[in-house]
Amino acid sequence: MKKLNYLLIAFIAFMCVTVAVSCSDDDLGATIFPKEDKPLDRTLGTFPLDSFIKKHMLDRYNMKFIYRMEDVGADMQRNLVPADYDKSVQLAVLTKYLWLDVYDKLAGEKDLFLKKYAPRIIHVIGSPSYNDDGSRTVGVAEGGVKITLMEANKLDVNQIEGAYGLNNLFFHTMHHEFAHILDQTYQRPTAFDLLSSNFYDSNWNDKHDSVQAALGFVTPYGSSANREDWVEVLSCYVTYDQSRWDQLLNTAMNDWEDVEFTLDSFQTRYPRAYEEQALVENGIKESYDLYDRDSVGYIHQLSNSEYHVARKVVKRDADGFAQTDTLGKCILDRDHWDNIDGRETILTKLQMVREWLKSNWDIDLDALRDEVQHRQYATGADGNFLRDENGGLVNRLTQPYEGDKTKTLIEYLNEEIESYKKLYEEAIKNK
């Protein structure tokens, strides 16, 4: 199960991800679905998507893409709603383009690799699934056979990154859960489980990402168990762009601490920031990020509603204020750093994943990542990624398609759906 826990706290919206164990994939034979020779009904409004799914998922990979929400296949204790048809179309097209086609290209056994290892069912639900602690479950994996994706109705092809971006809501989940299935086929190295064995903690949802990065984890949820650590390394490396990955490694180079912090003292010491927080909580501003010279960190809220601050370990005076050098920069307190090199630990884990994929499936992890990123982000004539005026990567899906500048890439990817729609319209006309 994958949960996103968005706590709108003093300065940032902090995302946590959780995924439950995906069990081994049984030998299911040629198909687990009844063979249906009867052609699809062209007079049904869903004929275009049904035709796409049958051709590119069911017939090719023995996979069902279920977008008509099935109560028996969902948590009936939750208040869930089905996915919109148009959003389901987009998710199906992008699932093929950004996930299935990528592994199909790089695994070396065209069609066979995914037919053998991919989940048999992808179940799409339109709404969030809220938990008792206020978090939201956005993905569930069941027995290596089924993956449920939530919040399809929030899908926006214009947004790849961010809390509601394609990666965070869908494709990180897909790579994560698929990595679980592969992990149960060829076990990860025993040495991996020993690297951070002293720091796995079931209370991961109260950990800050910077603090956990310093311990060698790519995400707080990765610190929950070795099996989750393993698949988080793979899925984060594949879906993080280079700037975001470098930022993670830079954070991991420093030592971080997590200390109690009260809003009263916060209001006294940081009146401007406190006012900004009020604007966030009242919906006037979307977020407020703090990285000031004194706390050198970020306020975050625990599940018990207490506030903590995650901050770099720096030298402080008797009142707890950070000491600065002549340039106004905080002086790192390396004498009180632990002996853990978070950056090196992450890179060591990454290399183990890299070698495991290569030796067992002849899949090049860096080629896999490169393929995903080049499908998501636009490049210039020199092959380098393009950036917008804010320094962010340019969304390739919404850029002109190289083969036909009159349409965007996502419009090109939707052409097959459009062709099926014409068949539907003709059938309705002749009915």
CSV table of C-alpha atoms in Angstrom, one decimal:
chain,number,residue,atom,x,y,z
A,1,MET,CA,0.0,0.0,0.0
A,2,LYS,CA,1.2,3.4,-0.8
A,3,LYS,CA,0.3,6.4,1.3
A,4,LEU,CA,0.9,10.1,0.8
A,5,ASN,CA,0.8,12.0,4.1
A,6,TYR,CA,0.5,15.7,3.3
A,7,LEU,CA,0.9,17.7,6.5
A,8,LEU,CA,0.5,21.4,5.7
A,9,ILE,CA,2.9,22.6,8.4
A,10,ALA,CA,4.7,25.8,9.2
A,11,PHE,CA,6.8,26.0,6.1
A,12,ILE,CA,6.4,23.1,3.6
A,13,ALA,CA,3.9,20.5,2.5
A,14,PHE,CA,5.8,17.3,3.5
A,15,MET,CA,5.1,14.2,1.6
A,16,CYS,CA,5.5,10.7,3.0
A,17,VAL,CA,5.1,7.5,1.0
A,18,THR,CA,4.2,4.0,2.2
A,19,VAL,CA,3.9,0.8,0.3
A,20,ALA,CA,2.9,-2.6,1.6
A,21,VAL,CA,4.7,-5.8,0.8
A,22,SER,CA,4.0,-7.1,-2.7
A,23,CYS,CA,3.9,-10.9,-2.5
A,24,SER,CA,5.4,-13.3,-5.0
A,25,ASP,CA,3.9,-13.7,-8.4
A,26,ASP,CA,2.6,-17.2,-8.9
A,27,ASP,CA,2.9,-19.2,-12.1
A,28,LEU,CA,-0.3,-18.1,-13.7
A,29,GLY,CA,0.1,-19.8,-17.0
A,30,ALA,CA,-0.8,-18.2,-20.3
A,31,THR,CA,-3.7,-16.2,-18.9
A,32,ILE,CA,-5.8,-15.9,-15.8
A,33,PHE,CA,-8.7,-14.4,-17.7
A,34,PRO,CA,-11.4,-16.1,-19.7
A,35,LYS,CA,-10.8,-16.1,-23.4
A,36,GLU,CA,-13.3,-13.8,-25.1
A,37,ASP,CA,-13.6,-14.2,-28.8
A,38,LYS,CA,-16.7,-11.9,-29.0
A,39,PRO,CA,-15.7,-8.5,-30.4
A,40,LEU,CA,-16.1,-5.4,-28.4
A,41,ASP,CA,-19.4,-3.5,-28.8
A,42,ARG,CA,-18.6,-0.5,-30.9
A,43,THR,CA,-21.8,1.3,-29.8
A,44,LEU,CA,-20.6,1.5,-26.2
A,45,GLY,CA,-19.2,4.9,-25.2
A,46,THR,CA,-16.2,3.2,-23.6
A,47,PHE,CA,-15.3,1.3,-26.8
A,48,PRO,CA,-12.2,3.5,-27.6
A,49,LEU,CA,-10.5,2.9,-24.2
A,50,ASP,CA,-11.7,-0.8,-24.1
A,51,SER,CA,-10.1,-1.4,-27.5
A,52,PHE,CA,-6.8,0.3,-26.4
A,53,ILE,CA,-6.7,-1.8,-23.3
A,54,LYS,CA,-7.4,-5.0,-25.0
A,55,LYS,CA,-4.7,-4.5,-27.7
A,56,HIS,CA,-1.9,-3.1,-25.6
A,57,MET,CA,-2.5,-4.7,-22.2
A,58,LEU,CA,-4.7,-7.7,-22.2
A,59,ASP,CA,-3.7,-9.4,-25.5
A,60,ARG,CA,0.0,-8.4,-25.2
A,61,TYR,CA,0.8,-8.7,-21.5
A,62,ASN,CA,-2.1,-10.7,-20.0
A,63,MET,CA,-3.0,-7.6,-18.0
A,64,LYS,CA,-6.3,-6.0,-17.2
A,65,PHE,CA,-6.7,-2.3,-16.8
A,66,ILE,CA,-9.9,-1.9,-14.8
A,67,TYR,CA,-11.2,1.7,-14.7
A,68,ARG,CA,-14.8,0.8,-13.9
A,69,MET,CA,-14.4,0.7,-10.2
A,70,GLU,CA,-15.2,-2.7,-8.7
A,71,ASP,CA,-16.5,-2.7,-5.1
A,72,VAL,CA,-15.3,-6.2,-4.5
A,73,GLY,CA,-11.8,-5.1,-5.6
A,74,ALA,CA,-11.7,-2.0,-3.4
A,75,ASP,CA,-11.7,-1.3,0.3
A,76,MET,CA,-15.5,-1.2,1.0
A,77,GLN,CA,-14.9,0.6,4.3
A,78,ARG,CA,-13.7,3.7,2.4
A,79,ASN,CA,-15.8,6.3,0.6
A,80,LEU,CA,-14.4,6.0,-2.9
A,81,VAL,CA,-15.6,7.2,-6.3
A,82,PRO,CA,-14.9,5.8,-9.8
A,83,ALA,CA,-12.3,7.4,-12.1
A,84,ASP,CA,-13.6,9.7,-14.8
A,85,TYR,CA,-13.5,8.2,-18.2
A,86,ASP,CA,-11.3,10.9,-19.8
A,87,LYS,CA,-8.8,10.6,-16.9
A,88,SER,CA,-8.8,6.8,-17.3
A,89,VAL,CA,-8.0,7.3,-21.0
A,90,GLN,CA,-5.0,9.5,-20.1
A,91,LEU,CA,-3.7,7.2,-17.4
A,92,ALA,CA,-4.0,4.1,-19.7
A,93,VAL,CA,-2.1,5.9,-22.5
A,94,LEU,CA,0.6,7.2,-20.1
A,95,THR,CA,0.9,3.8,-18.4
A,96,LYS,CA,1.8,2.3,-21.7
A,97,TYR,CA,4.2,5.1,-22.7
A,98,LEU,CA,6.0,5.8,-19.4
A,99,TRP,CA,6.0,2.3,-17.9
A,100,LEU,CA,5.2,-0.7,-20.1
A,101,ASP,CA,7.0,0.5,-23.2
A,102,VAL,CA,10.1,1.4,-21.2
A,103,TYR,CA,10.6,-2.0,-19.7
A,104,ASP,CA,9.5,-3.6,-22.9
A,105,LYS,CA,12.3,-1.8,-24.7
A,106,LEU,CA,15.1,-2.4,-22.2
A,107,ALA,CA,14.4,-5.9,-20.8
A,108,GLY,CA,15.7,-7.6,-23.9
A,109,GLU,CA,12.8,-10.1,-24.1
A,110,LYS,CA,10.2,-8.2,-26.1
A,111,ASP,CA,6.7,-8.8,-24.5
A,112,LEU,CA,7.9,-11.8,-22.6
A,113,PHE,CA,9.4,-10.0,-19.6
A,114,LEU,CA,6.3,-8.0,-18.8
A,115,LYS,CA,4.0,-10.8,-19.6
A,116,LYS,CA,5.9,-12.9,-17.0
A,117,TYR,CA,6.5,-10.3,-14.2
A,118,ALA,CA,4.0,-7.4,-14.5
A,119,PRO,CA,0.9,-7.4,-12.3
A,120,ARG,CA,-2.1,-9.0,-13.9
A,121,ILE,CA,-4.5,-6.2,-12.9
A,122,ILE,CA,-4.3,-2.4,-12.6
A,123,HIS,CA,-7.4,-1.2,-10.8
A,124,VAL,CA,-8.0,2.6,-11.1
A,125,ILE,CA,-10.0,4.6,-8.6
A,126,GLY,CA,-10.8,8.3,-9.0
A,127,SER,CA,-10.8,9.6,-5.5
A,128,PRO,CA,-8.4,9.6,-2.6
A,129,SER,CA,-8.6,7.0,0.1
A,130,TYR,CA,-8.4,8.7,3.5
A,131,ASN,CA,-6.9,7.0,6.5
A,132,ASP,CA,-7.7,7.5,10.2
A,133,ASP,CA,-4.6,9.5,10.7
A,134,GLY,CA,-5.5,12.0,8.0
A,135,SER,CA,-3.1,10.5,5.4
A,136,ARG,CA,-4.2,9.3,2.0
A,137,THR,CA,-3.6,6.0,0.4
A,138,VAL,CA,-2.7,6.4,-3.3
A,139,GLY,CA,-1.7,2.9,-4.2
A,140,VAL,CA,-2.2,-0.6,-3.0
A,141,ALA,CA,-0.4,-3.8,-4.2
A,142,GLU,CA,-1.9,-7.2,-3.7
A,143,GLY,CA,0.1,-10.4,-4.0
A,144,GLY,CA,2.1,-9.3,-6.9
A,145,VAL,CA,-1.0,-9.7,-9.0
A,146,LYS,CA,-2.9,-6.4,-8.6
A,147,ILE,CA,-2.1,-2.8,-8.2
A,148,THR,CA,-4.7,-0.2,-7.3
A,149,LEU,CA,-4.1,3.4,-8.2
A,150,MET,CA,-6.1,6.1,-6.4
A,151,GLU,CA,-6.7,9.8,-7.3
A,152,ALA,CA,-6.9,9.3,-11.0
A,153,ASN,CA,-9.3,12.2,-11.2
A,154,LYS,CA,-6.4,14.5,-10.2
A,155,LEU,CA,-4.3,13.4,-13.2
A,156,ASP,CA,-2.9,16.4,-15.0
A,157,VAL,CA,-0.6,15.8,-18.0
A,158,ASN,CA,0.8,19.4,-17.5
A,159,GLN,CA,2.3,18.5,-14.1
A,160,ILE,CA,5.0,15.8,-13.9
A,161,GLU,CA,6.6,16.8,-10.5
A,162,GLY,CA,5.0,18.1,-7.3
A,163,ALA,CA,2.6,16.6,-4.8
A,164,TYR,CA,-0.1,16.0,-7.5
A,165,GLY,CA,2.3,15.3,-10.3
A,166,LEU,CA,2.3,12.2,-12.5
A,167,ASN,CA,5.4,10.8,-10.8
A,168,ASN,CA,4.3,11.2,-7.2
A,169,LEU,CA,0.7,10.0,-7.7
A,170,PHE,CA,1.3,7.2,-10.3
A,171,PHE,CA,4.7,6.3,-11.7
A,172,HIS,CA,6.7,6.2,-8.5
A,173,THR,CA,4.1,3.8,-7.3
A,174,MET,CA,4.3,1.6,-10.4
A,175,HIS,CA,8.1,1.4,-10.4
A,176,HIS,CA,8.0,0.8,-6.6
A,177,GLU,CA,5.5,-2.1,-6.8
A,178,PHE,CA,7.0,-3.6,-9.8
A,179,ALA,CA,10.4,-3.6,-8.0
A,180,HIS,CA,8.7,-5.6,-5.2
A,181,ILE,CA,7.7,-8.3,-7.7
A,182,LEU,CA,11.2,-8.5,-9.1
A,183,ASP,CA,12.7,-8.6,-5.7
A,184,GLN,CA,10.7,-11.7,-4.9
A,185,THR,CA,11.9,-13.4,-8.0
A,186,TYR,CA,15.6,-12.8,-7.4
A,187,GLN,CA,16.3,-11.8,-3.8
A,188,ARG,CA,18.2,-8.6,-3.2
A,189,PRO,CA,21.8,-8.9,-1.8
A,190,THR,CA,22.1,-9.8,1.9
A,191,ALA,CA,24.7,-7.1,2.2
A,192,PHE,CA,22.0,-4.5,1.4
A,193,ASP,CA,19.9,-5.5,4.4
A,194,LEU,CA,22.9,-4.9,6.7
A,195,LEU,CA,23.8,-1.4,5.5
A,196,SER,CA,21.1,0.4,7.6
A,197,SER,CA,19.9,-2.4,9.8
A,198,ASN,CA,20.2,-0.3,12.9
A,199,PHE,CA,18.0,2.5,11.7
A,200,TYR,CA,14.9,0.8,10.3
A,201,ASP,CA,11.9,2.2,12.2
A,202,SER,CA,8.1,1.5,11.8
A,203,ASN,CA,7.5,5.1,13.0
A,204,TRP,CA,8.8,6.4,9.6
A,205,ASN,CA,5.8,8.8,9.1
A,206,ASP,CA,7.2,11.1,11.9
A,207,LYS,CA,10.6,11.2,10.3
A,208,HIS,CA,11.7,14.2,8.2
A,209,ASP,CA,13.2,13.4,4.8
A,210,SER,CA,16.4,15.4,5.5
A,211,VAL,CA,17.1,13.6,8.7
A,212,GLN,CA,16.5,10.2,7.1
A,213,ALA,CA,18.7,11.2,4.1
A,214,ALA,CA,21.6,11.8,6.4
A,215,LEU,CA,21.1,8.2,7.6
A,216,GLY,CA,21.3,6.9,4.1
A,217,PHE,CA,17.6,6.7,3.1
A,218,VAL,CA,16.1,8.2,-0.1
A,219,THR,CA,12.7,8.7,1.6
A,220,PRO,CA,11.3,8.4,5.1
A,221,TYR,CA,9.3,5.4,4.1
A,222,GLY,CA,12.4,3.7,2.8
A,223,SER,CA,13.5,3.7,6.5
A,224,SER,CA,10.5,1.6,7.5
A,225,ALA,CA,12.0,-1.8,6.4
A,226,ASN,CA,14.8,-3.2,4.3
A,227,ARG,CA,12.5,-4.4,1.5
A,228,GLU,CA,10.9,-0.9,1.2
A,229,ASP,CA,14.3,0.7,1.3
A,230,TRP,CA,15.4,-1.5,-1.6
A,231,VAL,CA,12.5,-0.6,-3.9
A,232,GLU,CA,12.4,3.1,-2.9
A,233,VAL,CA,16.0,3.4,-4.1
A,234,LEU,CA,15.1,2.0,-7.5
A,235,SER,CA,11.8,4.0,-7.9
A,236,CYS,CA,13.2,7.3,-6.7
A,237,TYR,CA,16.3,7.0,-8.9
A,238,VAL,CA,14.2,6.3,-11.9
A,239,THR,CA,11.6,9.1,-11.3
A,240,TYR,CA,13.7,11.8,-9.8
A,241,ASP,CA,15.3,14.2,-12.3
A,242,GLN,CA,19.0,14.9,-11.9
A,243,SER,CA,18.5,18.1,-10.0
A,244,ARG,CA,16.2,16.5,-7.4
A,245,TRP,CA,18.6,13.5,-7.1
A,246,ASP,CA,21.6,15.8,-6.6
A,247,GLN,CA,19.6,17.8,-4.0
A,248,LEU,CA,19.0,14.5,-2.1
A,249,LEU,CA,22.6,13.6,-2.1
A,250,ASN,CA,23.7,17.1,-1.0
A,251,THR,CA,21.3,16.9,1.9
A,252,ALA,CA,22.6,13.5,2.8
A,253,MET,CA,26.2,14.9,3.0
A,254,ASN,CA,25.3,16.8,6.2
A,255,ASP,CA,24.3,15.6,9.6
A,256,TRP,CA,20.8,16.6,10.6
A,257,GLU,CA,18.9,16.5,13.9
A,258,ASP,CA,15.2,16.5,14.8
A,259,VAL,CA,14.3,18.6,17.9
A,260,GLU,CA,11.1,19.7,19.6
A,261,PHE,CA,9.8,23.1,18.6
A,262,THR,CA,6.8,25.0,20.0
A,263,LEU,CA,4.7,27.4,18.0
A,264,ASP,CA,4.9,29.9,20.8
A,265,SER,CA,8.7,30.1,20.6
A,266,PHE,CA,8.4,30.1,16.8
A,267,GLN,CA,6.1,33.1,16.8
A,268,THR,CA,8.4,35.0,19.1
A,269,ARG,CA,11.6,34.3,17.1
A,270,TYR,CA,10.2,34.3,13.6
A,271,PRO,CA,7.2,36.7,13.5
A,272,ARG,CA,7.4,37.1,9.7
A,273,ALA,CA,7.5,33.4,9.0
A,274,TYR,CA,4.6,32.9,11.5
A,275,GLU,CA,2.5,35.3,9.5
A,276,GLU,CA,3.4,33.5,6.3
A,277,GLN,CA,2.3,30.2,7.9
A,278,ALA,CA,-1.1,31.8,8.8
A,279,LEU,CA,-1.6,32.7,5.1
A,280,VAL,CA,-0.9,29.1,4.1
A,281,GLU,CA,-3.3,27.7,6.7
A,282,ASN,CA,-6.0,30.1,5.5
A,283,GLY,CA,-5.6,29.1,1.9
A,284,ILE,CA,-4.2,32.5,0.8
A,285,LYS,CA,-0.8,31.1,-0.1
A,286,GLU,CA,0.0,27.6,-1.3
A,287,SER,CA,3.2,27.0,0.7
A,288,TYR,CA,5.9,28.7,2.7
A,289,ASP,CA,9.5,27.4,2.7
A,290,LEU,CA,11.9,28.2,5.5
A,291,TYR,CA,15.6,27.9,5.2
A,292,ASP,CA,16.9,30.6,7.5
A,293,ARG,CA,20.3,31.0,9.0
A,294,ASP,CA,19.3,30.3,12.5
A,295,SER,CA,17.3,27.1,12.5
A,296,VAL,CA,18.9,25.9,9.3
A,297,GLY,CA,16.1,23.6,8.7
A,298,TYR,CA,12.3,22.9,8.4
A,299,ILE,CA,9.4,22.8,10.8
A,300,HIS,CA,7.3,19.6,10.5
A,301,GLN,CA,4.4,18.3,12.4
A,302,LEU,CA,4.3,14.8,14.0
A,303,SER,CA,1.3,12.5,14.0
A,304,ASN,CA,0.6,13.5,17.6
A,305,SER,CA,0.3,17.1,16.4
A,306,GLU,CA,3.5,18.2,18.1
A,307,TYR,CA,5.9,20.4,16.0
A,308,HIS,CA,9.6,19.5,15.5
A,309,VAL,CA,12.3,21.2,13.6
A,310,ALA,CA,14.7,19.2,11.4
A,311,ARG,CA,17.9,21.2,11.1
A,312,LYS,CA,21.6,20.8,10.3
A,313,VAL,CA,23.9,20.1,13.2
A,314,VAL,CA,25.7,23.4,13.6
A,315,LYS,CA,27.5,25.2,16.4
A,316,ARG,CA,25.2,27.1,18.7
A,317,ASP,CA,25.6,29.6,21.5
A,318,ALA,CA,24.2,29.2,25.1
A,319,ASP,CA,20.7,30.4,23.9
A,320,GLY,CA,20.6,27.8,21.1
A,321,PHE,CA,21.2,30.3,18.3
A,322,ALA,CA,23.3,29.2,15.4
A,323,GLN,CA,26.8,30.7,15.3
A,324,THR,CA,27.9,32.2,12.0
A,325,ASP,CA,31.2,33.0,10.3
A,326,THR,CA,32.3,36.4,8.9
A,327,LEU,CA,30.2,35.7,5.8
A,328,GLY,CA,27.1,35.0,7.8
A,329,LYS,CA,27.0,31.3,7.1
A,330,CYS,CA,26.4,28.8,9.9
A,331,ILE,CA,29.4,27.0,11.2
A,332,LEU,CA,28.9,23.2,10.9
A,333,ASP,CA,29.5,21.3,14.1
A,334,ARG,CA,31.4,18.4,12.7
A,335,ASP,CA,32.7,17.4,16.1
A,336,HIS,CA,29.1,16.3,17.0
A,337,TRP,CA,28.3,14.6,13.7
A,338,ASP,CA,27.7,10.9,13.7
A,339,ASN,CA,29.9,8.5,11.7
A,340,ILE,CA,27.3,7.9,9.0
A,341,ASP,CA,27.9,9.2,5.5
A,342,GLY,CA,24.4,9.3,4.2
A,343,ARG,CA,25.4,10.2,0.6
A,344,GLU,CA,27.9,7.3,0.4
A,345,THR,CA,25.3,4.9,1.9
A,346,ILE,CA,22.7,5.9,-0.7
A,347,LEU,CA,25.2,5.5,-3.6
A,348,THR,CA,26.2,2.1,-2.2
A,349,LYS,CA,22.6,1.0,-2.2
A,350,LEU,CA,22.1,2.3,-5.7
A,351,GLN,CA,25.0,0.4,-7.0
A,352,MET,CA,23.6,-2.8,-5.5
A,353,VAL,CA,20.3,-2.2,-7.2
A,354,ARG,CA,22.2,-1.4,-10.5
A,355,GLU,CA,24.2,-4.7,-10.4
A,356,TRP,CA,21.1,-6.7,-9.3
A,357,LEU,CA,19.0,-5.6,-12.3
A,358,LYS,CA,21.9,-6.1,-14.7
A,359,SER,CA,22.9,-9.6,-13.5
A,360,ASN,CA,19.4,-11.0,-13.3
A,361,TRP,CA,17.5,-9.4,-16.1
A,362,ASP,CA,20.2,-7.6,-18.2
A,363,ILE,CA,18.4,-4.3,-17.5
A,364,ASP,CA,20.7,-1.2,-17.3
A,365,LEU,CA,19.3,0.9,-14.5
A,366,ASP,CA,20.8,4.1,-15.9
A,367,ALA,CA,19.4,3.4,-19.3
A,368,LEU,CA,16.0,2.7,-17.7
A,369,ARG,CA,16.1,6.1,-15.9
A,370,ASP,CA,17.4,7.9,-19.0
A,371,GLU,CA,14.5,6.4,-21.1
A,372,VAL,CA,11.9,7.5,-18.5
A,373,GLN,CA,13.3,11.0,-18.2
A,374,HIS,CA,13.6,11.5,-22.0
A,375,ARG,CA,10.0,10.5,-22.4
A,376,GLN,CA,8.9,13.0,-19.7
A,377,TYR,CA,11.2,16.0,-20.4
A,378,ALA,CA,12.0,17.9,-23.6
A,379,THR,CA,15.5,18.1,-24.9
A,380,GLY,CA,17.2,20.6,-27.3
A,381,ALA,CA,19.2,20.0,-30.4
A,382,ASP,CA,22.3,19.2,-28.3
A,383,GLY,CA,20.5,16.5,-26.4
A,384,ASN,CA,20.4,18.4,-23.2
A,385,PHE,CA,17.2,18.8,-21.2
A,386,LEU,CA,15.5,22.2,-21.8
A,387,ARG,CA,14.6,24.4,-18.8
A,388,ASP,CA,11.9,27.0,-18.4
A,389,GLU,CA,12.3,30.6,-17.1
A,390,ASN,CA,12.2,29.2,-13.5
A,391,GLY,CA,14.9,26.7,-14.1
A,392,GLY,CA,12.5,23.7,-14.1
A,393,LEU,CA,12.6,21.0,-16.7
A,394,VAL,CA,10.2,21.4,-19.7
A,395,ASN,CA,7.3,18.9,-19.9
A,396,ARG,CA,7.8,17.0,-23.1
A,397,LEU,CA,4.2,15.7,-23.1
A,398,THR,CA,2.9,19.1,-23.8
A,399,GLN,CA,5.5,20.1,-26.3
A,400,PRO,CA,5.2,19.8,-30.1
A,401,TYR,CA,5.7,16.2,-31.3
A,402,GLU,CA,8.9,15.8,-33.2
A,403,GLY,CA,7.2,14.0,-36.1
A,404,ASP,CA,4.4,16.5,-36.5
A,405,LYS,CA,4.8,20.0,-35.0
A,406,THR,CA,1.0,20.6,-35.4
A,407,LYS,CA,0.3,18.5,-32.3
A,408,THR,CA,1.8,17.9,-28.9
A,409,LEU,CA,3.3,14.6,-27.8
A,410,ILE,CA,0.2,13.8,-25.6
A,411,GLU,CA,-2.0,14.5,-28.6
A,412,TYR,CA,0.0,12.1,-30.7
A,413,LEU,CA,-0.2,9.4,-28.0
A,414,ASN,CA,-3.9,9.9,-28.0
A,415,GLU,CA,-4.3,9.4,-31.7
A,416,GLU,CA,-5.1,5.7,-31.4
A,417,ILE,CA,-7.8,6.4,-28.9
A,418,GLU,CA,-9.2,9.0,-31.3
A,419,SER,CA,-9.2,6.5,-34.1
A,420,TYR,CA,-11.3,4.1,-32.0
A,421,LYS,CA,-13.6,7.0,-31.2
A,422,LYS,CA,-14.3,7.5,-34.9
A,423,LEU,CA,-15.3,3.8,-35.1
A,424,TYR,CA,-17.6,4.3,-32.2
A,425,GLU,CA,-19.2,7.4,-33.8
A,426,GLU,CA,-19.7,5.5,-37.1
A,427,ALA,CA,-21.3,2.7,-35.2
A,428,ILE,CA,-23.7,5.0,-33.4
A,429,LYS,CA,-24.5,6.8,-36.7
A,430,ASN,CA,-25.4,3.4,-38.4
A,431,LYS,CA,-27.2,1.9,-35.4
